[in-house]
Amino acid sequence: MIRIRDNSELNTLVDSSNQALTSSEQTETVCLTTLDQFCKEHQVSRINLLKMDVQGYELELLKGADDYLSQHLIDFVYSEVGFDKTSDECQQFDALNDCLVSYGFRLSGFYEVFRWGANKRYFGFCNALFVNCHL
């Protein structure tokens, strides 16, 4: 089930059952497949760049890409990551980094940093680029 929000950039598959729907939110049932299955069905032999922005569902997406990750068939991963442990709708950097390191990726850099708070003093989230060391 996906949570549909006024700002579609914030739609999420993350189970936020501990958070009640707001008056403007809706849910919709969607069918999912794994990245491995999608690639096999569409004869995708290699992924040069996997860009993820799935509002906290990144680790689930990577679980469904185990074959391609294990066989080193993904060259780069670019993903939104967060550093605020109070949000479950932005993938925490440390967990994503640990997952990708286990498949032989290394962090290359951070991009498009979003800062917030008075004088933009808080680092909210950004995009992270990971490189497959087996290239």
PDB file of N, CA, C and O in Angstrom, residues 113-125:
ATOM      1  N   VAL A 113      22.607  18.877  -0.983  1.00  0.00           N
ATOM      2  CA  VAL A 113      22.349  18.878   0.455  1.00  0.00           C
ATOM      3  C   VAL A 113      21.155  19.776   0.774  1.00  0.00           C
ATOM      4  O   VAL A 113      21.073  20.896   0.288  1.00  0.00           O
ATOM      5  N   PHE A 114      20.246  19.237   1.584  1.00  0.00           N
ATOM      6  CA  PHE A 114      19.116  20.020   2.081  1.00  0.00           C
ATOM      7  C   PHE A 114      19.393  20.340   3.547  1.00  0.00           C
ATOM      8  O   PHE A 114      19.595  19.453   4.367  1.00  0.00           O
ATOM      9  N   ARG A 115      19.436  21.624   3.856  1.00  0.00           N
ATOM     10  CA  ARG A 115      19.654  22.085   5.220  1.00  0.00           C
ATOM     11  C   ARG A 115      18.380  22.770   5.705  1.00  0.00           C
ATOM     12  O   ARG A 115      17.638  23.324   4.912  1.00  0.00           O
ATOM     13  N   TRP A 116      18.140  22.761   6.998  1.00  0.00           N
ATOM     14  CA  TRP A 116      16.938  23.367   7.538  1.00  0.00           C
ATOM     15  C   TRP A 116      17.227  23.976   8.906  1.00  0.00           C
ATOM     16  O   TRP A 116      18.300  23.826   9.451  1.00  0.00           O
ATOM     17  N   GLY A 117      16.216  24.632   9.443  1.00  0.00           N
ATOM     18  CA  GLY A 117      16.335  25.257  10.754  1.00  0.00           C
ATOM     19  C   GLY A 117      16.848  26.684  10.650  1.00  0.00           C
ATOM     20  O   GLY A 117      17.160  27.181   9.564  1.00  0.00           O
ATOM     21  N   ALA A 118      16.934  27.337  11.788  1.00  0.00           N
ATOM     22  CA  ALA A 118      17.433  28.716  11.830  1.00  0.00           C
ATOM     23  C   ALA A 118      18.831  28.768  11.231  1.00  0.00           C
ATOM     24  O   ALA A 118      19.703  27.960  11.580  1.00  0.00           O
ATOM     25  N   ASN A 119      19.010  29.659  10.294  1.00  0.00           N
ATOM     26  CA  ASN A 119      20.294  29.821   9.599  1.00  0.00           C
ATOM     27  C   ASN A 119      20.759  28.542   8.896  1.00  0.00           C
ATOM     28  O   ASN A 119      21.949  28.338   8.704  1.00  0.00           O
ATOM     29  N   LYS A 120      19.804  27.653   8.592  1.00  0.00           N
ATOM     30  CA  LYS A 120      20.124  26.399   7.884  1.00  0.00           C
ATOM     31  C   LYS A 120      21.210  25.600   8.621  1.00  0.00           C
ATOM     32  O   LYS A 120      22.089  25.005   8.018  1.00  0.00           O
ATOM     33  N   ARG A 121      21.104  25.556   9.925  1.00  0.00           N
ATOM     34  CA  ARG A 121      22.159  24.914  10.718  1.00  0.00           C
ATOM     35  C   ARG A 121      22.084  23.397  10.758  1.00  0.00           C
ATOM     36  O   ARG A 121      23.028  22.742  11.153  1.00  0.00           O
ATOM     37  N   TYR A 122      20.943  22.822  10.377  1.00  0.00           N
ATOM     38  CA  TYR A 122      20.791  21.370  10.466  1.00  0.00           C
ATOM     39  C   TYR A 122      20.915  20.716   9.091  1.00  0.00           C
ATOM     40  O   TYR A 122      20.309  21.159   8.122  1.00  0.00           O
ATOM     41  N   PHE A 123      21.695  19.666   9.044  1.00  0.00           N
ATOM     42  CA  PHE A 123      21.860  18.876   7.826  1.00  0.00           C
ATOM     43  C   PHE A 123      20.691  17.900   7.780  1.00  0.00           C
ATOM     44  O   PHE A 123      20.575  17.024   8.624  1.00  0.00           O
ATOM     45  N   GLY A 124      19.804  18.052   6.807  1.00  0.00           N
ATOM     46  CA  GLY A 124      18.614  17.216   6.751  1.00  0.00           C
ATOM     47  C   GLY A 124      18.813  15.946   5.952  1.00  0.00           C
ATOM     48  O   GLY A 124      18.800  14.840   6.483  1.00  0.00           O
ATOM     49  N   PHE A 125      19.015  16.104   4.669  1.00  0.00           N
ATOM     50  CA  PHE A 125      19.223  14.956   3.803  1.00  0.00           C
ATOM     51  C   PHE A 125      19.970  15.419   2.564  1.00  0.00           C
ATOM     52  O   PHE A 125      20.166  16.610   2.339  1.00  0.00           O
TER      53      PHE A 125
END
